[in-house]
PDB file of C-alpha atoms in Angstrom:
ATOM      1  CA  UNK A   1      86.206  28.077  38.150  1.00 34.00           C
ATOM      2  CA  UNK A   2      85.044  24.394  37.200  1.00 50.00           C
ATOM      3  CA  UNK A   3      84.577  23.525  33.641  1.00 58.00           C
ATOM      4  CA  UNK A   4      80.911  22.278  33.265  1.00 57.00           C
ATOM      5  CA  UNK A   5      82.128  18.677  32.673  1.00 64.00           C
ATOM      6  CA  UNK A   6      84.289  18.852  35.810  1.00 79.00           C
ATOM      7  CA  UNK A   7      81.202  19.620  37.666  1.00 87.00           C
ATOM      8  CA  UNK A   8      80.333  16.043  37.018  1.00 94.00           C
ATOM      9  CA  UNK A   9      83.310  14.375  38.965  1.00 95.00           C
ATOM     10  CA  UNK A  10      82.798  12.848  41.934  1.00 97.00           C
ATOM     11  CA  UNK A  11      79.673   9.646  42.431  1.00 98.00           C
ATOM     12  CA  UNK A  12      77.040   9.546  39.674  1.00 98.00           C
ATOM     13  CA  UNK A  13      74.661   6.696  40.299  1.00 98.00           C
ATOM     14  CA  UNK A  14      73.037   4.711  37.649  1.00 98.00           C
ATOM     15  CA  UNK A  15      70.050   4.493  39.084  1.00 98.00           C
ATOM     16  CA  UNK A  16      67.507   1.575  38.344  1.00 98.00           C
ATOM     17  CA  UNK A  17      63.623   1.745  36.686  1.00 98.00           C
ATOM     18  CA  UNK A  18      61.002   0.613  39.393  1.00 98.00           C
ATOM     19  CA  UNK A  19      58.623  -1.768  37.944  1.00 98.00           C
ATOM     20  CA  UNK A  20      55.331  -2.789  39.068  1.00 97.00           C
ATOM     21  CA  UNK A  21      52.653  -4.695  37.178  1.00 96.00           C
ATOM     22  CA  UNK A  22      54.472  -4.495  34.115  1.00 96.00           C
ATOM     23  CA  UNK A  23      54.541  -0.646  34.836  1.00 98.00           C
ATOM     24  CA  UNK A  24      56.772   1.962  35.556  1.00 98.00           C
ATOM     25  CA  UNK A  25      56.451   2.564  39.389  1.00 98.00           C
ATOM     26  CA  UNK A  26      56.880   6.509  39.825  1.00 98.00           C
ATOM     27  CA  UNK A  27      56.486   6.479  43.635  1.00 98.00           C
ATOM     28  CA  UNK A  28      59.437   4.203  43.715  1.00 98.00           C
ATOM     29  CA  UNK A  29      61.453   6.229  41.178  1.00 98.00           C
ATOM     30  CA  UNK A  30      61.022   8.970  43.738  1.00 98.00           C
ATOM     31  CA  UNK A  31      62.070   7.459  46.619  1.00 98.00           C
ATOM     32  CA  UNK A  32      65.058   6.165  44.539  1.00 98.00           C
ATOM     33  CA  UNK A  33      65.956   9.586  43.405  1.00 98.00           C
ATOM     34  CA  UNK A  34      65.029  11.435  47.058  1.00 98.00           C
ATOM     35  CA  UNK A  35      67.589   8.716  48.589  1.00 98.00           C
ATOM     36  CA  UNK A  36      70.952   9.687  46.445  1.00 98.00           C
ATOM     37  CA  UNK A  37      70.143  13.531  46.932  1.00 98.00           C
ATOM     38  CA  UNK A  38      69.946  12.414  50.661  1.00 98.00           C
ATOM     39  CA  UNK A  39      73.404  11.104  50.018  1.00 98.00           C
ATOM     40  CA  UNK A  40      74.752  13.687  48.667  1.00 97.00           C
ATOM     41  CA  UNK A  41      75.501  12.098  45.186  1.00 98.00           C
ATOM     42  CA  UNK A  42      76.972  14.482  42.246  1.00 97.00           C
ATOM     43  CA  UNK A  43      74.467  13.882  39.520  1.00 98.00           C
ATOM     44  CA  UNK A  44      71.453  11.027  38.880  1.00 98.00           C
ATOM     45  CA  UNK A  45      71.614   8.852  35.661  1.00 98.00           C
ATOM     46  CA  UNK A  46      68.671   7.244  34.945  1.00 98.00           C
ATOM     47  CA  UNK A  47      67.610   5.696  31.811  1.00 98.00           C
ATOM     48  CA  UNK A  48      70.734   4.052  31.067  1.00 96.00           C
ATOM     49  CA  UNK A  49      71.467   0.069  31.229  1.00 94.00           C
ATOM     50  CA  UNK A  50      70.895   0.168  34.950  1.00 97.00           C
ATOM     51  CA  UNK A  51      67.692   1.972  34.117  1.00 97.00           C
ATOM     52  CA  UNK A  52      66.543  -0.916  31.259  1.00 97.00           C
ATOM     53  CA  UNK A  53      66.522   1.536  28.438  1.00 96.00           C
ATOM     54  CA  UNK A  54      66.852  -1.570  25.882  1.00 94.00           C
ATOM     55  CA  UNK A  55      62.822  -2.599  27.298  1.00 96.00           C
ATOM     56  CA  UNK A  56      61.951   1.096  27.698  1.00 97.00           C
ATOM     57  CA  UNK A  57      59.569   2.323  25.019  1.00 96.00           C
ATOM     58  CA  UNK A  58      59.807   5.697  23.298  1.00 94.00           C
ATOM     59  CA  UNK A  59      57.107   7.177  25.231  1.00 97.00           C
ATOM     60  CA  UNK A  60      58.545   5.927  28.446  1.00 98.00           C
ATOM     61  CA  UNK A  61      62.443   6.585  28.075  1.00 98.00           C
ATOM     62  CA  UNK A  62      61.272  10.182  27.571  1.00 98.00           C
ATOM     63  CA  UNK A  63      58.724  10.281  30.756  1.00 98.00           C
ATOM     64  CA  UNK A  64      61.273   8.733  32.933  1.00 98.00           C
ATOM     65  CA  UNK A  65      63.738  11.282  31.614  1.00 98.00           C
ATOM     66  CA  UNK A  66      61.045  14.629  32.054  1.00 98.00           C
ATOM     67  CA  UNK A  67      60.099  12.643  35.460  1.00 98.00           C
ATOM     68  CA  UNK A  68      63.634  13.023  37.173  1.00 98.00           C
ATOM     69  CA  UNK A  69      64.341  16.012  36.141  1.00 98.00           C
ATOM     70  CA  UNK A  70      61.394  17.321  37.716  1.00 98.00           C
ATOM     71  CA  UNK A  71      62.180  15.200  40.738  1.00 98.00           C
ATOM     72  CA  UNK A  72      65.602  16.488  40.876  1.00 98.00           C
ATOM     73  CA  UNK A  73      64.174  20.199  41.422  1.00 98.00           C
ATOM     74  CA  UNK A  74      68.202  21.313  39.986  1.00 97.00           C
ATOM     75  CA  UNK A  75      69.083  19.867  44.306  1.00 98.00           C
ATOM     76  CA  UNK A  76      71.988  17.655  41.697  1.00 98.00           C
ATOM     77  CA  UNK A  77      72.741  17.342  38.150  1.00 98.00           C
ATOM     78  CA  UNK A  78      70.733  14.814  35.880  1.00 98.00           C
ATOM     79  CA  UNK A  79      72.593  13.366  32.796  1.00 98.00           C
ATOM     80  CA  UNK A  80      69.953  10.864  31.483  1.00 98.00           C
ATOM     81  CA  UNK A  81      70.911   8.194  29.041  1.00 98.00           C
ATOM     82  CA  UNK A  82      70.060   8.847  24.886  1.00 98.00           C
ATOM     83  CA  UNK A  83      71.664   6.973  23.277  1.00 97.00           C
ATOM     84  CA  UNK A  84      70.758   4.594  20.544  1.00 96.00           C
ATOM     85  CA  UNK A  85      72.392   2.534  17.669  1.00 95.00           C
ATOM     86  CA  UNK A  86      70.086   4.668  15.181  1.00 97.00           C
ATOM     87  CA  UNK A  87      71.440   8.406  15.490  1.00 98.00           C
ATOM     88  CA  UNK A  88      68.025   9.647  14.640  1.00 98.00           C
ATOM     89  CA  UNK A  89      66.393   8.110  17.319  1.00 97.00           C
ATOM     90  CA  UNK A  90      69.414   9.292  19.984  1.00 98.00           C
ATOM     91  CA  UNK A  91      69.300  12.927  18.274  1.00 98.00           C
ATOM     92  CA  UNK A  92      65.584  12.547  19.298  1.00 98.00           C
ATOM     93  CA  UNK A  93      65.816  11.885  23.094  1.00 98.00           C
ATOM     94  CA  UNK A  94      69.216  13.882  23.273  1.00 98.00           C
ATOM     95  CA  UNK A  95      67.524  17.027  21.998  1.00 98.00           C
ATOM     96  CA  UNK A  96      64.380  15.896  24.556  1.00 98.00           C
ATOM     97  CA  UNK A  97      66.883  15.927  27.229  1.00 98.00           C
ATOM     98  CA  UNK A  98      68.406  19.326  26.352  1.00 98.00           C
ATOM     99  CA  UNK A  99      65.052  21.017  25.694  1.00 98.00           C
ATOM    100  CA  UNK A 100      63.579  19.221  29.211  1.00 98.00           C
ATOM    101  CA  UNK A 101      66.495  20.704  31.514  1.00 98.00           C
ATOM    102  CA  UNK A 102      68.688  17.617  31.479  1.00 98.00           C
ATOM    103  CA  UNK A 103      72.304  18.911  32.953  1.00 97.00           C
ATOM    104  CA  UNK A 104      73.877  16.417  30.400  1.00 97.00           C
ATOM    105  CA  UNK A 105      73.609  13.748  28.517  1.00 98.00           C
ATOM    106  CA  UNK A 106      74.815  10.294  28.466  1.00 98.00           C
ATOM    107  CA  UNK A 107      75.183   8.310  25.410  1.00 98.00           C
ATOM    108  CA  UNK A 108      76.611   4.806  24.822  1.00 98.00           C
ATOM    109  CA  UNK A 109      78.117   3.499  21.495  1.00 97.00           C
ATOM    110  CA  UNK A 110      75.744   2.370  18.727  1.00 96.00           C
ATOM    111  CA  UNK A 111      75.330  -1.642  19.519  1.00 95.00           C
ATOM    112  CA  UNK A 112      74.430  -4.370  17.331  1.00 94.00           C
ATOM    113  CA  UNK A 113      74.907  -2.549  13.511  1.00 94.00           C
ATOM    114  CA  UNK A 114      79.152  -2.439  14.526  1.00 95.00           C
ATOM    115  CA  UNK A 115      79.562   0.887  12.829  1.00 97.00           C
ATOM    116  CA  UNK A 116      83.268   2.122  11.808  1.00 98.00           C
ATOM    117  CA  UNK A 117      85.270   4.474  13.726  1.00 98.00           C
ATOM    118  CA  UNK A 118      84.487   6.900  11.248  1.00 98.00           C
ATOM    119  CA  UNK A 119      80.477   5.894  11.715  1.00 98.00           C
ATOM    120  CA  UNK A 120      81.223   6.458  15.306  1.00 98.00           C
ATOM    121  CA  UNK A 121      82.513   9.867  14.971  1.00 98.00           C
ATOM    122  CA  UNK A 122      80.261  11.485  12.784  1.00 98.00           C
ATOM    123  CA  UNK A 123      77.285   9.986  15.577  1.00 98.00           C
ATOM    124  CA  UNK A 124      78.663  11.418  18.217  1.00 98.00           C
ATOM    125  CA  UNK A 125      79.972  14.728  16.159  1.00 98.00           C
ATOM    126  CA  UNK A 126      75.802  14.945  15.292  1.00 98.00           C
ATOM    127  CA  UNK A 127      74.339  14.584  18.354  1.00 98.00           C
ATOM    128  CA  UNK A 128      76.731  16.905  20.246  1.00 98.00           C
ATOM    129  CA  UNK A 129      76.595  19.962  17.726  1.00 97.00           C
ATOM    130  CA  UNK A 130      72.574  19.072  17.850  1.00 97.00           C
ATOM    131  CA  UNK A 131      72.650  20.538  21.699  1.00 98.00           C
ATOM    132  CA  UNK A 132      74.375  22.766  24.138  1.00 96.00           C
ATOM    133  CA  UNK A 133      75.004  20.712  27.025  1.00 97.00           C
ATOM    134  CA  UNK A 134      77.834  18.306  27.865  1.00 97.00           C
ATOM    135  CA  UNK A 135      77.902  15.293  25.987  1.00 98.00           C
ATOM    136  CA  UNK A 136      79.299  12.006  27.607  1.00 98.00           C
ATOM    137  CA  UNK A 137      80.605   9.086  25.430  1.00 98.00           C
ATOM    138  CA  UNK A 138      79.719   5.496  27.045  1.00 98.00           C
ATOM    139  CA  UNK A 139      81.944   3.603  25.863  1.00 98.00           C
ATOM    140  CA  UNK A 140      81.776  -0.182  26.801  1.00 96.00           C
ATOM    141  CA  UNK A 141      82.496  -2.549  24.120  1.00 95.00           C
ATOM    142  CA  UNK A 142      81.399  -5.599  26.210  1.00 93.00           C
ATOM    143  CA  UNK A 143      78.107  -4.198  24.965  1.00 93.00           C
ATOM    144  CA  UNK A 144      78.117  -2.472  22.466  1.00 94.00           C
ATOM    145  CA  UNK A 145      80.132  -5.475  20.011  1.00 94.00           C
ATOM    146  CA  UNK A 146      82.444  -1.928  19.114  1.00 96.00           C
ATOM    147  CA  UNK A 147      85.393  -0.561  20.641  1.00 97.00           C
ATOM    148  CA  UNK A 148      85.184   3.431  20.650  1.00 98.00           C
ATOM    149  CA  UNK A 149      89.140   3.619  20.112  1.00 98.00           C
ATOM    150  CA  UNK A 150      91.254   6.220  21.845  1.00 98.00           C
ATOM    151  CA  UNK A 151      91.664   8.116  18.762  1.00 98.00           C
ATOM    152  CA  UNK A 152      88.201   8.487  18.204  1.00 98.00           C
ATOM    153  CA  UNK A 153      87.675   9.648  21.397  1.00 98.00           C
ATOM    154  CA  UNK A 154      90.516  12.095  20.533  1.00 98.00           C
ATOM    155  CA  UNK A 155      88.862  13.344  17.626  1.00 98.00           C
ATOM    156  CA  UNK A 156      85.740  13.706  19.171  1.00 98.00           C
ATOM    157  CA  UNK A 157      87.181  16.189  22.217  1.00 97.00           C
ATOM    158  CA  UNK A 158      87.883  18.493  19.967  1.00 96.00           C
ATOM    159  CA  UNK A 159      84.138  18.948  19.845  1.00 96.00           C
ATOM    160  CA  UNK A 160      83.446  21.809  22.415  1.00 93.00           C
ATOM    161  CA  UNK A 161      80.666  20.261  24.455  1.00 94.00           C
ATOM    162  CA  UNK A 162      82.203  16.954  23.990  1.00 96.00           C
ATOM    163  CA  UNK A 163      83.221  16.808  27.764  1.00 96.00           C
ATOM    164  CA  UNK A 164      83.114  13.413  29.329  1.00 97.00           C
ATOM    165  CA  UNK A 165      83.958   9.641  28.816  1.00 98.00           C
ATOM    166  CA  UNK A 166      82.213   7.303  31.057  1.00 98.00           C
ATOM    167  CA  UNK A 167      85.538   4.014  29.880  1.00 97.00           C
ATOM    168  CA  UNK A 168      84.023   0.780  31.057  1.00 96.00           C
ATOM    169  CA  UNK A 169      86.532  -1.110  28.767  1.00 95.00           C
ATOM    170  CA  UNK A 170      88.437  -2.197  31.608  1.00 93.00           C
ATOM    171  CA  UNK A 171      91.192  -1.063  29.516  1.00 94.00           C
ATOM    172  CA  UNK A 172      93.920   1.079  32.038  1.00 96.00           C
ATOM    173  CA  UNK A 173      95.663   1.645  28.646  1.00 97.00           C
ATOM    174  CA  UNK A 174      92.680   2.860  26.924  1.00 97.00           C
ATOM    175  CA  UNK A 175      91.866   5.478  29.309  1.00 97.00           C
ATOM    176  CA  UNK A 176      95.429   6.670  30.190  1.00 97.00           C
ATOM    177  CA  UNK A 177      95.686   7.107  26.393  1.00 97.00           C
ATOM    178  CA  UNK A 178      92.297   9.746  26.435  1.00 97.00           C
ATOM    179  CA  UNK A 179      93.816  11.011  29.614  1.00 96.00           C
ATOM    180  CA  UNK A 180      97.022  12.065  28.265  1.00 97.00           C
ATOM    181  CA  UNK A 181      95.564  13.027  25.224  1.00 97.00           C
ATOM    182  CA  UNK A 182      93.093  14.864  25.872  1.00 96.00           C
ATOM    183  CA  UNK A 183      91.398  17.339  29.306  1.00 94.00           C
ATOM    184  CA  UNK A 184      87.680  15.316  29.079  1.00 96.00           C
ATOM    185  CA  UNK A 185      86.426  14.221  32.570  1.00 96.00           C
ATOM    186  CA  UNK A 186      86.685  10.266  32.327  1.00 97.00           C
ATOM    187  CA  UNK A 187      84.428   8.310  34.781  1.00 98.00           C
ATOM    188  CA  UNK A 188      84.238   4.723  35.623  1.00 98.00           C
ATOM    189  CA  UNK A 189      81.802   2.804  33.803  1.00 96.00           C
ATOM    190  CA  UNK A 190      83.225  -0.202  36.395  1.00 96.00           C
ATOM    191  CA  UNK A 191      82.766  -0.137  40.250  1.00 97.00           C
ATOM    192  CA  UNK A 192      85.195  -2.180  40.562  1.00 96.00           C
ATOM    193  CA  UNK A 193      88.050   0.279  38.686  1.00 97.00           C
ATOM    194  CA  UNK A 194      86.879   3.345  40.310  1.00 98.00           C
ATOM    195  CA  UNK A 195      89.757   3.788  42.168  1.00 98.00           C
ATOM    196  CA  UNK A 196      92.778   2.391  39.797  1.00 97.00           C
ATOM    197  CA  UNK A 197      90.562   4.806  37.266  1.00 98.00           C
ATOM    198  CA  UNK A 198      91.148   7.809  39.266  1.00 98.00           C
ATOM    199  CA  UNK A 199      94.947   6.813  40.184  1.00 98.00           C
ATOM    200  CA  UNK A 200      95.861   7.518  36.375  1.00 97.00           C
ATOM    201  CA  UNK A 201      93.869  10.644  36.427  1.00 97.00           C
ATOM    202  CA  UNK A 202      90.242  10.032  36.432  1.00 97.00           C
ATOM    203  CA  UNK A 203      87.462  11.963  38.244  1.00 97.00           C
ATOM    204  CA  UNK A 204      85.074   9.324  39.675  1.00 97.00           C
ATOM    205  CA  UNK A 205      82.282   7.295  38.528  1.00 98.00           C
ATOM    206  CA  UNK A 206      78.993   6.460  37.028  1.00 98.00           C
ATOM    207  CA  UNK A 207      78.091   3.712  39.626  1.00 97.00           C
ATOM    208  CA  UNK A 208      75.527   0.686  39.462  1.00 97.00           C
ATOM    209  CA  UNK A 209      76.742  -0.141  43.475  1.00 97.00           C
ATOM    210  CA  UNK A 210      75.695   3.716  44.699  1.00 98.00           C
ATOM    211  CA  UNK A 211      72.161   2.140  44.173  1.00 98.00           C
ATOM    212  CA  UNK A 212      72.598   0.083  47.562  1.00 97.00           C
ATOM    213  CA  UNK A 213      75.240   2.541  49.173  1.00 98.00           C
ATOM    214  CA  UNK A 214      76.112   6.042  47.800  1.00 98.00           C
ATOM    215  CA  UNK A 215      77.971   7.260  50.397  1.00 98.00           C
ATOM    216  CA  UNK A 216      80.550   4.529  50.760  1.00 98.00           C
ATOM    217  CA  UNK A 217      81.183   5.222  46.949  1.00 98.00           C
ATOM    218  CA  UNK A 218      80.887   8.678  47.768  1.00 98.00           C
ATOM    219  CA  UNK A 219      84.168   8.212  50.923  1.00 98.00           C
ATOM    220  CA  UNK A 220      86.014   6.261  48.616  1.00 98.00           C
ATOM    221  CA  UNK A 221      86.486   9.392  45.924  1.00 98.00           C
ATOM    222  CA  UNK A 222      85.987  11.858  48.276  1.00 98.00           C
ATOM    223  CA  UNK A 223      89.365  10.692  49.881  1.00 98.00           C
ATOM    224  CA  UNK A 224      91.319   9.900  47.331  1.00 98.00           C
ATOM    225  CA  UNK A 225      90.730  13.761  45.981  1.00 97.00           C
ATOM    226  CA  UNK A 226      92.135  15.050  49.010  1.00 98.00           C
ATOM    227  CA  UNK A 227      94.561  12.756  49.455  1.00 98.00           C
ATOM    228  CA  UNK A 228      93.775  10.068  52.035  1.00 98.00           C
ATOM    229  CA  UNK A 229      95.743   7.212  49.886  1.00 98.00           C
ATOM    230  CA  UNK A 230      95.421   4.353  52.456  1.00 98.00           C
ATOM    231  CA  UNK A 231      91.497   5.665  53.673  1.00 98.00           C
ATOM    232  CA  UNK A 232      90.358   5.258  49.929  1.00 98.00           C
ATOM    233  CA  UNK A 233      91.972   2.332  49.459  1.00 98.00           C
ATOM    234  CA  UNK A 234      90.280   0.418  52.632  1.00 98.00           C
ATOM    235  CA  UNK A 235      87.095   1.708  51.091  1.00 98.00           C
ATOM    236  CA  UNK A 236      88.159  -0.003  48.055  1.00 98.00           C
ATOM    237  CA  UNK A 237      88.728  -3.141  49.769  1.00 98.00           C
ATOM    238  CA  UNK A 238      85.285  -3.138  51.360  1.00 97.00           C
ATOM    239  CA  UNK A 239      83.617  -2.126  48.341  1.00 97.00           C
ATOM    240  CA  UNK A 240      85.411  -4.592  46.307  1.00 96.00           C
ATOM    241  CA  UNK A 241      83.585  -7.996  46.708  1.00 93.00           C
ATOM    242  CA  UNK A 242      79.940  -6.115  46.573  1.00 93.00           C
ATOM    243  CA  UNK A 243      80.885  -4.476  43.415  1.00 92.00           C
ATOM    244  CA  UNK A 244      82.195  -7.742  41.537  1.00 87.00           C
ATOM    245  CA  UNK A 245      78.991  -9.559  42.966  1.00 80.00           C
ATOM    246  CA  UNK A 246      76.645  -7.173  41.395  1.00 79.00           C
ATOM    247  CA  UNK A 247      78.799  -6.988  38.143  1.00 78.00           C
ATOM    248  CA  UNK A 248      79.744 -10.658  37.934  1.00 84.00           C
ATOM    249  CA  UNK A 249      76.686 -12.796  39.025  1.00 92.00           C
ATOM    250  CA  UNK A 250      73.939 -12.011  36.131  1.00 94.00           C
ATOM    251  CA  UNK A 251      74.017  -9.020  33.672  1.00 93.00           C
ATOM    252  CA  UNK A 252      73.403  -5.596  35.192  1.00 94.00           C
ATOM    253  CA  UNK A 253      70.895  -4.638  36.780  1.00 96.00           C
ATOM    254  CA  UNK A 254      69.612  -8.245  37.797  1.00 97.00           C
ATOM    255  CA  UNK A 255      71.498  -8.351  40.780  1.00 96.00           C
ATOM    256  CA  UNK A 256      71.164  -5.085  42.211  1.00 96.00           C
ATOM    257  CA  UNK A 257      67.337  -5.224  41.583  1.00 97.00           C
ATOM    258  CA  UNK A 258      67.857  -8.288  43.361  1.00 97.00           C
ATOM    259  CA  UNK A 259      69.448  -6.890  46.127  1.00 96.00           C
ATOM    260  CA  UNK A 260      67.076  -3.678  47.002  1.00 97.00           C
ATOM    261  CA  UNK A 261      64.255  -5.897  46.743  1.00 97.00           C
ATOM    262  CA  UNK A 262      66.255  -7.933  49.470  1.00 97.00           C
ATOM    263  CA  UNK A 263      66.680  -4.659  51.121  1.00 96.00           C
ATOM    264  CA  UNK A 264      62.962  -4.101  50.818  1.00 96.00           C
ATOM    265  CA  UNK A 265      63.803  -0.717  48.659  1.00 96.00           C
ATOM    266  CA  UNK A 266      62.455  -2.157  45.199  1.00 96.00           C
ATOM    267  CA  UNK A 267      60.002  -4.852  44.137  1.00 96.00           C
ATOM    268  CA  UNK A 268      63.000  -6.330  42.062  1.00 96.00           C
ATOM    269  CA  UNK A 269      60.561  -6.289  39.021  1.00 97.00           C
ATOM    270  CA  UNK A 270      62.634  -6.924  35.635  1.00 98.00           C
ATOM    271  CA  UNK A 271      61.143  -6.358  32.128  1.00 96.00           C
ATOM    272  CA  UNK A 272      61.890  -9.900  29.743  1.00 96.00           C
ATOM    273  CA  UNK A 273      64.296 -10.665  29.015  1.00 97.00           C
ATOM    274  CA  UNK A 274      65.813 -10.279  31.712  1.00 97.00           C
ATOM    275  CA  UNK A 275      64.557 -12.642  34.539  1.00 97.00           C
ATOM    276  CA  UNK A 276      64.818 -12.215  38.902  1.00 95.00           C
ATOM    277  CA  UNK A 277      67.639 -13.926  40.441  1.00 95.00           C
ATOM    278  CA  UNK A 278      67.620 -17.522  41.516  1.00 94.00           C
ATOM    279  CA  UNK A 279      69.062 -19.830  43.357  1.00 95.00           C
ATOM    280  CA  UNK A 280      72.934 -20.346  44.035  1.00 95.00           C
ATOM    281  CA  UNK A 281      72.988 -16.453  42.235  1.00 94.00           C
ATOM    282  CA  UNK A 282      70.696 -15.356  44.560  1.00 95.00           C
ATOM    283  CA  UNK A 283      72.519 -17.087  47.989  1.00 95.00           C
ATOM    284  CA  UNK A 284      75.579 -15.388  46.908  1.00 94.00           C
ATOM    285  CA  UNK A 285      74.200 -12.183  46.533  1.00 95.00           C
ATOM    286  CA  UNK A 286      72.450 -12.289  49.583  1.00 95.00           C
ATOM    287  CA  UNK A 287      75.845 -13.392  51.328  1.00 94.00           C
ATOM    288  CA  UNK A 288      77.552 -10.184  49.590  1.00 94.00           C
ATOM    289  CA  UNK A 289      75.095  -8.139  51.083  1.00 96.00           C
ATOM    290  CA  UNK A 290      75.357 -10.100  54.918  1.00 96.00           C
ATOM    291  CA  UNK A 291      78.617  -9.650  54.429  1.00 95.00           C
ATOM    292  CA  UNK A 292      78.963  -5.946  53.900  1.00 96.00           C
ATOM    293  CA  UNK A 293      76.550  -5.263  56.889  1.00 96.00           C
ATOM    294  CA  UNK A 294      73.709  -4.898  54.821  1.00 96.00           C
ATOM    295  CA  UNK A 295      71.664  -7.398  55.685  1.00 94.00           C
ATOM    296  CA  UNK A 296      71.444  -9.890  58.621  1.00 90.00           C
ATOM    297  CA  UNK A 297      71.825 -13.404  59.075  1.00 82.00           C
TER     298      UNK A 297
END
C-alpha cells in the first residue's frame, strides 16, 4: 500500500488565480480546476507563486484555499500553498488548510528575513507537528534568498508527516543527496527538470506548464514510471522549449497568464507588481505556443 506522500507522485499543477476587476474571478477558478480533473491530474495546488499568494490578502489566500477544496469534491488531492516568512502567519493558513480538508500542504522557505538552517528547521518542525497531514518543503532559493540545505531537509524527514520536497534548486546534487538520504517523495519545482528529476529517483512534479497542457506532462511521467525510456524522453523534447519559455521570459506566472489569455482560457489579469506581457516577450511566447500546436498562425 502507498504511503500518503507517495500518493502525491505523478503531475501536480500549480494552478493560477483568475483575476477580474481587481477581483478574484471564481467562475474562472472553476473552470481552471474542472479542466485538470478532466485531465486526470494527481493533485491541484493553488495558492502558491503560480497562484500570486505574495498579492493575495489574508482573507483571500484562505477563500481561494476553502474554494478549491470544495471544488475539488475529494475527485483529486488539493495541497494548497501556506507558507510564509512569519511562522505564525504559515501556522495560521497551514492549520486552515488541515481543518478545511486540504489533502496536504505546501510550504515554501521563509523569504526575505534569510533565517539560519537552524531557523529553518524549527519552522518547518512547528508547522508540521501543528497538523496531521503531509507537509511539503518548497524549497527554491532563487526565491526565497535561502538555500534549504540537504541536511536540513534530512533533519526535517525524520518528522513523521514530513513527506515531500517540491527541489526547484536546479541542483541534481541537491536532490540526489535527499534522495539517498532519505524515502520523502521529491517533486520538480522545474518543468524543465521533470524528467532528469525523476531519472535519479524522483516521483514527478508540481508543474506551472500543466496549466496550458496537463496531459502531455501527465505522458511524459506516466511513461517514464513504466518504463517507456525513449517515449518520455520525446515528450521531454516537445515539452522542452514551452517549459523554458514560460520559466525564462518574465517571472512566473506572467507568461502563462499570458498564454491562456492567448488561449482565451484566462483574462491574463495580474495583481501589481507584476505587469501583462509585452512586446518581443509576448511574440515569443505566442511563437512557443504556435509552435507546440497550440495556437495558429
Amino acid at each position: 500500500m502507498a504511503t500518503r506522500a507517495e500518493q502525491f507522485a505523478g503531475v501536480s499543477t500549480a494552478i493560477i488565480t483568475p483575476f477580474r476587476n481587481g477581483e478574484v474571478d471564481y467562475e474562472a477558478l472553476r473552470q481552471q480546476v474542472e479542466f485538470q480533473i478532466a485531465a486526470g491530474v494527481t493533485c491541484i495546488c493553488p495558492v502558491g507563486t503560480t497562484g500570486e499568494s505574495p498579492t493575495l490578502s489574508h482573507e483571500e489566500h484562505e477563500q481561494v484555499i476553502a474554494a478549491v477544496i470544495e471544488m475539488v469534491a475529494g475527485r483529486v488531492k488539493v495541497m494548497p500553498g501556506t507558507g510564509s516568512n512569519s511562522t505564525a502567519e504559515a501556522l495560521r493558513l497551514t492549520k486552515f488548510a488541515a481543518r478545511h480538508g486540504a489533502d496536504a500542504v505546501l510550504i515554501v522557505g521563509p523569504y526575505y528575513n534569510r533565517p539560519t538552517q537552524e531557523g529553518l528547521y524549527r519552522h518547518y518542525r512547528t508547522l508540521a507537528e501543528a497538523v496531521d497531514i503531509p507537509v511539503c518543503i518548497y524549497n527554491i532559493p532563487g526565491r526565497t534568498g535561502r538555500n534549504i540545505e540537504p541536511e536540513t531537509i534530512i533533519r526535517l524527514a525524520e518528522i513523521p508527516n514530513i513527506a515531500m520536497v517540491k527541489e526547484a534548486s536546479g541542483s541534481m546534487d541537491q536532490a540526489s543527496q535527499i534522495i539517498a538520504a532519505t524515502d520523502l517523495t521529491i517533486l520538480s519545482g522545474d518543468d524543465s527538470l521533470t524528467l532528469p528529476l525523476m531519472a535519479i529517483g524522483g516521483r514527478g512534479v508540481i508543474s506551472v506548464v500543466a496549466n496550458l497542457v496537463p496531459q502531455d506532462m501527465k505522458a511524459m511521467v506516466e511513461a517514464f514510471d513504466a518504463g517507456r525510456i525513449a517515449e518520455a524522453q520525446a515528450w521531454h523534447k516537445k515539452l522542452f522549449p514551452l517549459c523554458r519559455d514560460l520559466l525564462s521570459i518574465a517571472s512566473n506566472p506572467i507568461p502563462v497568464k499570458a498564454a491562456m489569455k492567448l488561449l482565451g482560457r484566462d483574462s491574463g489579469e495580474l495583481r501589481m507588481p507584476l505587469v501583462p506581457l509585452e512586446g518581443e516577450g509576448l511574440h515569443k511566447l505566442r511563437q512557443a505556443l504556435i509552435n507546440y500546436g497550440l495556437l495558429k498562425e
